[in-house]
Amino acid sequence: MAEELFRKSFSILSCNFDKAGENTTEIKALLKSLDFNPDIIRRVVVVAFEAEMNVVMYANRGRMDFVITDEEIRIDITDEGPGIPDIKQAMQEGYSTATDEMREMGFGFGMGLPNIKKHSDFLEIKSDVGKGTTVMAGIRLVPDA
Amino acid sequence: MKLEEIIRILQCRVLTPELDLSMDLSTVLASDGMSEILAFHKPGALMITGLTNIQSVRTADVADVRAIIYIRGKLPNDKTIELARQKKLPVLSTALGMFEVCGILYEKGIKGAM
């Protein structure tokens, strides 16, 4: 059983584009201060930032749980929102339901979930249409974890 | 290549004159899509984009970008410039378009960071 070393929860507000990404910035600073490998930091911040942006763009509100154990770093995002009717379709690069406003922010080109998948070692997405979505992503710190 | 030299060649307007412009840059990330930047980034690049909102600076910070050039004379708002100042990230604007900027820098030996 992995030993939990650090945990912090962040709340994420819908449509708050000015603040979107602040939580990820905090996570990045923390990982840097703890001397994590730059490649691990790079992967964690891409996962966290994309996940955070997804909540800001699509959900009503959400929470990001950031966890460091002796085996992995986990980013679990739970939101209250419209949910994803077809997760397989949403995972396809280029597929997007973004509005013009989202695209004007430089996001919503159908790369969010594929980016999360590309940069994580494990990923699980559960969604209940009309209720919300949970994205659980992780990056292994040891090869055999 | 020194950022100061890039500023001269591209005739950039410097929007954060108080920040250090003496850094050496050898790679570029050029896109208006922030997920593209995040997906393929290698740290330490110069970012060239037409996206001027606050997410351009947030993405640059997350992607360890060292400076941003906004194209086609676009200017970010004060909030965006202020965040760039806080992050010590020089932001510039050039009248040239993406194609010209990339072509000029490529010719000078700058490589893609994607």
Tab-separated table of C-alpha atoms in Angstrom:
chain	number	residue	atom	x	y	z
A	1	MET	CA	0.000	0.000	0.000
A	2	ALA	CA	1.396	3.368	-1.026
A	3	GLU	CA	2.140	5.796	1.761
A	4	GLU	CA	0.490	9.196	1.349
A	5	LEU	CA	3.034	11.977	1.844
A	6	PHE	CA	1.099	15.065	0.813
A	7	ARG	CA	-2.473	15.992	-0.063
A	8	LYS	CA	-4.135	19.232	-0.994
A	9	SER	CA	-7.572	19.999	-2.379
A	10	PHE	CA	-8.252	22.940	-4.647
A	11	SER	CA	-11.645	24.290	-5.592
A	12	ILE	CA	-12.153	25.296	-9.215
A	13	LEU	CA	-14.737	27.826	-10.304
A	14	SER	CA	-16.610	27.679	-13.570
A	15	CYS	CA	-15.901	30.297	-16.248
A	16	ASN	CA	-13.234	32.016	-14.137
A	17	PHE	CA	-10.729	32.267	-16.966
A	18	ASP	CA	-8.604	34.870	-15.176
A	19	LYS	CA	-7.821	32.494	-12.314
A	20	ALA	CA	-7.754	29.308	-14.397
A	21	GLY	CA	-4.369	27.692	-14.038
A	22	GLU	CA	-3.489	29.219	-10.658
A	23	ASN	CA	-3.830	25.888	-8.891
A	24	THR	CA	-1.491	24.290	-11.395
A	25	THR	CA	1.023	27.079	-10.833
A	26	GLU	CA	0.914	26.324	-7.102
A	27	ILE	CA	1.422	22.603	-7.741
A	28	LYS	CA	4.364	23.341	-10.019
A	29	ALA	CA	6.022	25.558	-7.408
A	30	LEU	CA	5.520	22.890	-4.759
A	31	LEU	CA	7.023	20.114	-6.903
A	32	LYS	CA	9.984	22.345	-7.772
A	33	SER	CA	10.575	23.125	-4.113
A	34	LEU	CA	10.544	19.386	-3.390
A	35	ASP	CA	13.168	18.819	-6.105
A	36	PHE	CA	11.124	16.510	-8.289
A	37	ASN	CA	12.565	15.454	-11.629
A	38	PRO	CA	11.774	18.171	-14.266
A	39	ASP	CA	10.158	15.613	-16.575
A	40	ILE	CA	7.814	14.463	-13.795
A	41	ILE	CA	6.948	18.107	-13.045
A	42	ARG	CA	6.309	18.778	-16.748
A	43	ARG	CA	3.917	15.836	-17.007
A	44	VAL	CA	2.087	16.652	-13.768
A	45	VAL	CA	1.514	20.293	-14.692
A	46	VAL	CA	0.203	19.451	-18.169
A	47	VAL	CA	-2.284	16.980	-16.636
A	48	ALA	CA	-3.305	19.418	-13.884
A	49	PHE	CA	-3.630	22.430	-16.192
A	50	GLU	CA	-5.703	20.637	-18.827
A	51	ALA	CA	-7.923	19.089	-16.166
A	52	GLU	CA	-8.360	22.461	-14.471
A	53	MET	CA	-9.226	24.135	-17.781
A	54	ASN	CA	-11.813	21.436	-18.526
A	55	VAL	CA	-13.631	22.253	-15.287
A	56	VAL	CA	-13.399	26.015	-15.884
A	57	MET	CA	-14.747	25.621	-19.414
A	58	TYR	CA	-17.413	22.963	-19.066
A	59	ALA	CA	-18.492	22.383	-15.462
A	60	ASN	CA	-20.392	24.390	-12.879
A	61	ARG	CA	-17.753	23.825	-10.231
A	62	GLY	CA	-15.120	21.292	-9.379
A	63	ARG	CA	-12.459	20.106	-6.997
A	64	MET	CA	-8.925	18.982	-7.673
A	65	ASP	CA	-7.265	16.631	-5.197
A	66	PHE	CA	-3.517	16.615	-5.562
A	67	VAL	CA	-1.814	13.702	-3.823
A	68	ILE	CA	1.813	12.670	-3.543
A	69	THR	CA	2.582	9.167	-2.308
A	70	ASP	CA	5.888	7.328	-2.173
A	71	GLU	CA	4.880	5.624	-5.446
A	72	GLU	CA	2.966	8.148	-7.517
A	73	ILE	CA	1.500	11.604	-7.970
A	74	ARG	CA	-2.260	11.645	-8.402
A	75	ILE	CA	-4.514	14.347	-9.728
A	76	ASP	CA	-8.169	13.584	-9.135
A	77	ILE	CA	-10.720	16.044	-10.459
A	78	THR	CA	-14.397	15.831	-9.624
A	79	ASP	CA	-16.838	18.252	-11.151
A	80	GLU	CA	-20.525	19.037	-11.135
A	81	GLY	CA	-21.510	19.664	-14.707
A	82	PRO	CA	-23.007	18.287	-17.890
A	83	GLY	CA	-20.901	15.105	-17.901
A	84	ILE	CA	-19.449	13.407	-20.976
A	85	PRO	CA	-21.968	11.301	-22.933
A	86	ASP	CA	-19.353	9.402	-24.946
A	87	ILE	CA	-15.957	9.201	-23.210
A	88	LYS	CA	-14.370	7.243	-26.065
A	89	GLN	CA	-15.298	9.987	-28.505
A	90	ALA	CA	-14.094	12.701	-26.096
A	91	MET	CA	-10.694	10.982	-25.926
A	92	GLN	CA	-10.170	11.364	-29.663
A	93	GLU	CA	-7.730	14.106	-30.556
A	94	GLY	CA	-9.551	16.893	-32.379
A	95	TYR	CA	-13.016	16.066	-31.055
A	96	SER	CA	-14.410	19.074	-29.250
A	97	THR	CA	-17.678	20.541	-28.051
A	98	ALA	CA	-16.035	23.870	-27.169
A	99	THR	CA	-17.703	27.199	-27.747
A	100	ASP	CA	-16.092	30.133	-29.555
A	101	GLU	CA	-15.396	31.745	-26.160
A	102	MET	CA	-13.391	28.708	-25.077
A	103	ARG	CA	-11.441	28.667	-28.326
A	104	GLU	CA	-10.674	32.359	-27.908
A	105	MET	CA	-8.940	31.361	-24.676
A	106	GLY	CA	-6.635	29.098	-26.699
A	107	PHE	CA	-8.307	25.914	-25.504
A	108	GLY	CA	-11.105	23.694	-26.782
A	109	PHE	CA	-9.327	22.290	-29.832
A	110	GLY	CA	-10.008	18.714	-28.790
A	111	MET	CA	-6.676	18.134	-27.126
A	112	GLY	CA	-7.485	18.372	-23.418
A	113	LEU	CA	-8.278	14.767	-22.540
A	114	PRO	CA	-5.793	13.349	-25.098
A	115	ASN	CA	-3.136	15.583	-23.526
A	116	ILE	CA	-3.997	14.278	-20.057
A	117	LYS	CA	-3.760	10.697	-21.341
A	118	LYS	CA	-0.472	11.340	-23.125
A	119	HIS	CA	1.191	12.785	-20.021
A	120	SER	CA	-0.131	10.375	-17.387
A	121	ASP	CA	0.712	6.740	-16.618
A	122	PHE	CA	-2.819	5.852	-15.663
A	123	LEU	CA	-6.126	7.532	-16.274
A	124	GLU	CA	-9.686	6.719	-15.365
A	125	ILE	CA	-12.684	8.807	-16.363
A	126	LYS	CA	-16.164	8.297	-14.976
A	127	SER	CA	-19.037	10.422	-16.069
A	128	ASP	CA	-22.689	10.708	-15.251
A	129	VAL	CA	-24.526	12.769	-17.860
A	130	GLY	CA	-26.277	15.711	-16.251
A	131	LYS	CA	-24.392	15.258	-12.981
A	132	GLY	CA	-20.671	15.474	-13.516
A	133	THR	CA	-17.349	13.885	-14.314
A	134	THR	CA	-14.477	12.426	-12.343
A	135	VAL	CA	-11.013	12.302	-13.896
A	136	MET	CA	-8.376	10.346	-11.997
A	137	ALA	CA	-4.903	10.631	-13.448
A	138	GLY	CA	-1.554	9.614	-12.074
A	139	ILE	CA	2.119	9.637	-12.748
A	140	ARG	CA	4.284	6.857	-11.371
A	141	LEU	CA	7.381	7.815	-9.424
A	142	VAL	CA	8.787	4.293	-9.352
A	143	PRO	CA	8.695	1.960	-12.370
A	144	ASP	CA	7.093	-1.019	-10.618
A	145	ALA	CA	4.503	0.881	-8.578
B	1	MET	CA	20.377	34.063	-30.017
B	2	LYS	CA	19.926	36.922	-27.559
B	3	LEU	CA	16.369	38.107	-26.993
B	4	GLU	CA	17.624	41.665	-27.526
B	5	GLU	CA	18.734	40.655	-31.030
B	6	ILE	CA	15.353	39.026	-31.738
B	7	ILE	CA	13.647	42.232	-30.611
B	8	ARG	CA	15.772	44.222	-33.043
B	9	ILE	CA	15.236	41.899	-36.013
B	10	LEU	CA	11.479	41.607	-35.528
B	11	GLN	CA	11.149	45.273	-34.507
B	12	CYS	CA	9.295	44.292	-31.384
B	13	ARG	CA	7.595	46.598	-28.969
B	14	VAL	CA	8.731	45.616	-25.472
B	15	LEU	CA	5.731	45.503	-23.126
B	16	THR	CA	7.707	44.656	-19.986
B	17	PRO	CA	10.785	46.916	-20.308
B	18	GLU	CA	11.776	46.415	-16.682
B	19	LEU	CA	12.474	42.694	-17.207
B	20	ASP	CA	15.815	41.236	-18.245
B	21	LEU	CA	16.091	40.881	-22.033
B	22	SER	CA	19.623	39.515	-22.216
B	23	MET	CA	18.639	35.826	-22.219
B	24	ASP	CA	19.787	33.401	-24.901
B	25	LEU	CA	17.071	31.557	-26.809
B	26	SER	CA	17.519	28.732	-29.281
B	27	THR	CA	14.033	27.216	-29.647
B	28	VAL	CA	10.514	28.418	-30.453
B	29	LEU	CA	6.981	27.222	-29.703
B	30	ALA	CA	4.616	28.817	-32.226
B	31	SER	CA	0.861	28.281	-31.896
B	32	ASP	CA	-2.432	29.929	-30.979
B	33	GLY	CA	-3.567	26.689	-29.377
B	34	MET	CA	-2.454	26.487	-25.766
B	35	SER	CA	-3.013	22.731	-25.607
B	36	GLU	CA	-0.617	22.396	-28.556
B	37	ILE	CA	1.999	24.321	-26.603
B	38	LEU	CA	1.425	22.150	-23.541
B	39	ALA	CA	1.367	18.879	-25.465
B	40	PHE	CA	4.655	19.276	-27.230
B	41	HIS	CA	6.665	21.750	-25.215
B	42	LYS	CA	10.290	21.499	-24.318
B	43	PRO	CA	11.347	23.936	-21.575
B	44	GLY	CA	13.197	27.169	-22.242
B	45	ALA	CA	11.579	28.175	-25.522
B	46	LEU	CA	10.380	31.477	-26.928
B	47	MET	CA	6.604	31.391	-27.486
B	48	ILE	CA	5.116	33.040	-30.563
B	49	THR	CA	1.354	33.400	-30.542
B	50	GLY	CA	-1.599	35.444	-31.675
B	51	LEU	CA	-3.434	34.668	-28.438
B	52	THR	CA	-3.150	37.691	-26.162
B	53	ASN	CA	-5.343	36.805	-23.199
B	54	ILE	CA	-4.190	35.855	-19.708
B	55	GLN	CA	-4.075	32.157	-20.600
B	56	SER	CA	-1.148	32.832	-22.916
B	57	VAL	CA	0.942	33.838	-19.887
B	58	ARG	CA	-0.399	31.021	-17.693
B	59	THR	CA	0.398	28.475	-20.396
B	60	ALA	CA	3.844	29.979	-20.922
B	61	ASP	CA	4.511	29.745	-17.196
B	62	VAL	CA	3.362	26.125	-17.005
B	63	ALA	CA	5.364	25.240	-20.140
B	64	ASP	CA	8.549	26.925	-18.829
B	65	VAL	CA	8.556	29.395	-21.711
B	66	ARG	CA	11.096	32.204	-21.248
B	67	ALA	CA	9.501	35.002	-23.320
B	68	ILE	CA	6.398	35.635	-25.441
B	69	ILE	CA	6.093	37.479	-28.756
B	70	TYR	CA	2.571	38.452	-29.814
B	71	ILE	CA	2.164	38.689	-33.579
B	72	ARG	CA	0.318	41.027	-35.979
B	73	GLY	CA	0.739	43.970	-33.618
B	74	LYS	CA	-1.584	42.424	-31.050
B	75	LEU	CA	-1.390	43.734	-27.504
B	76	PRO	CA	-2.466	41.914	-24.350
B	77	ASN	CA	-4.507	43.745	-21.715
B	78	ASP	CA	-2.996	45.212	-18.540
B	79	LYS	CA	-3.967	42.214	-16.417
B	80	THR	CA	-2.056	39.896	-18.733
B	81	ILE	CA	1.016	42.127	-18.750
B	82	GLU	CA	0.877	42.360	-14.952
B	83	LEU	CA	0.817	38.566	-14.621
B	84	ALA	CA	3.784	38.361	-17.008
B	85	ARG	CA	5.635	40.847	-14.780
B	86	GLN	CA	4.896	38.737	-11.714
B	87	LYS	CA	6.213	35.669	-13.525
B	88	LYS	CA	9.264	37.624	-14.752
B	89	LEU	CA	8.300	36.657	-18.288
B	90	PRO	CA	9.192	39.287	-20.917
B	91	VAL	CA	6.299	39.958	-23.324
B	92	LEU	CA	6.753	41.642	-26.696
B	93	SER	CA	4.679	42.515	-29.722
B	94	THR	CA	5.664	42.576	-33.382
B	95	ALA	CA	3.722	43.863	-36.381
B	96	LEU	CA	4.793	40.804	-38.381
B	97	GLY	CA	2.612	37.732	-38.855
B	98	MET	CA	3.270	34.201	-37.625
B	99	PHE	CA	4.681	33.006	-40.963
B	100	GLU	CA	7.138	35.882	-41.259
B	101	VAL	CA	8.265	35.685	-37.630
B	102	CYS	CA	8.881	31.935	-37.821
B	103	GLY	CA	10.618	32.239	-41.204
B	104	ILE	CA	12.952	34.983	-40.031
B	105	LEU	CA	13.895	33.168	-36.816
B	106	TYR	CA	14.349	29.842	-38.608
B	107	GLU	CA	16.717	31.504	-41.040
B	108	LYS	CA	18.727	32.781	-38.062
B	109	GLY	CA	19.173	29.229	-36.767
B	110	ILE	CA	16.368	29.059	-34.203
B	111	LYS	CA	14.758	25.613	-34.073
B	112	GLY	CA	11.296	24.362	-33.172
B	113	ALA	CA	10.729	23.290	-29.560
B	114	MET	CA	7.804	21.002	-30.358
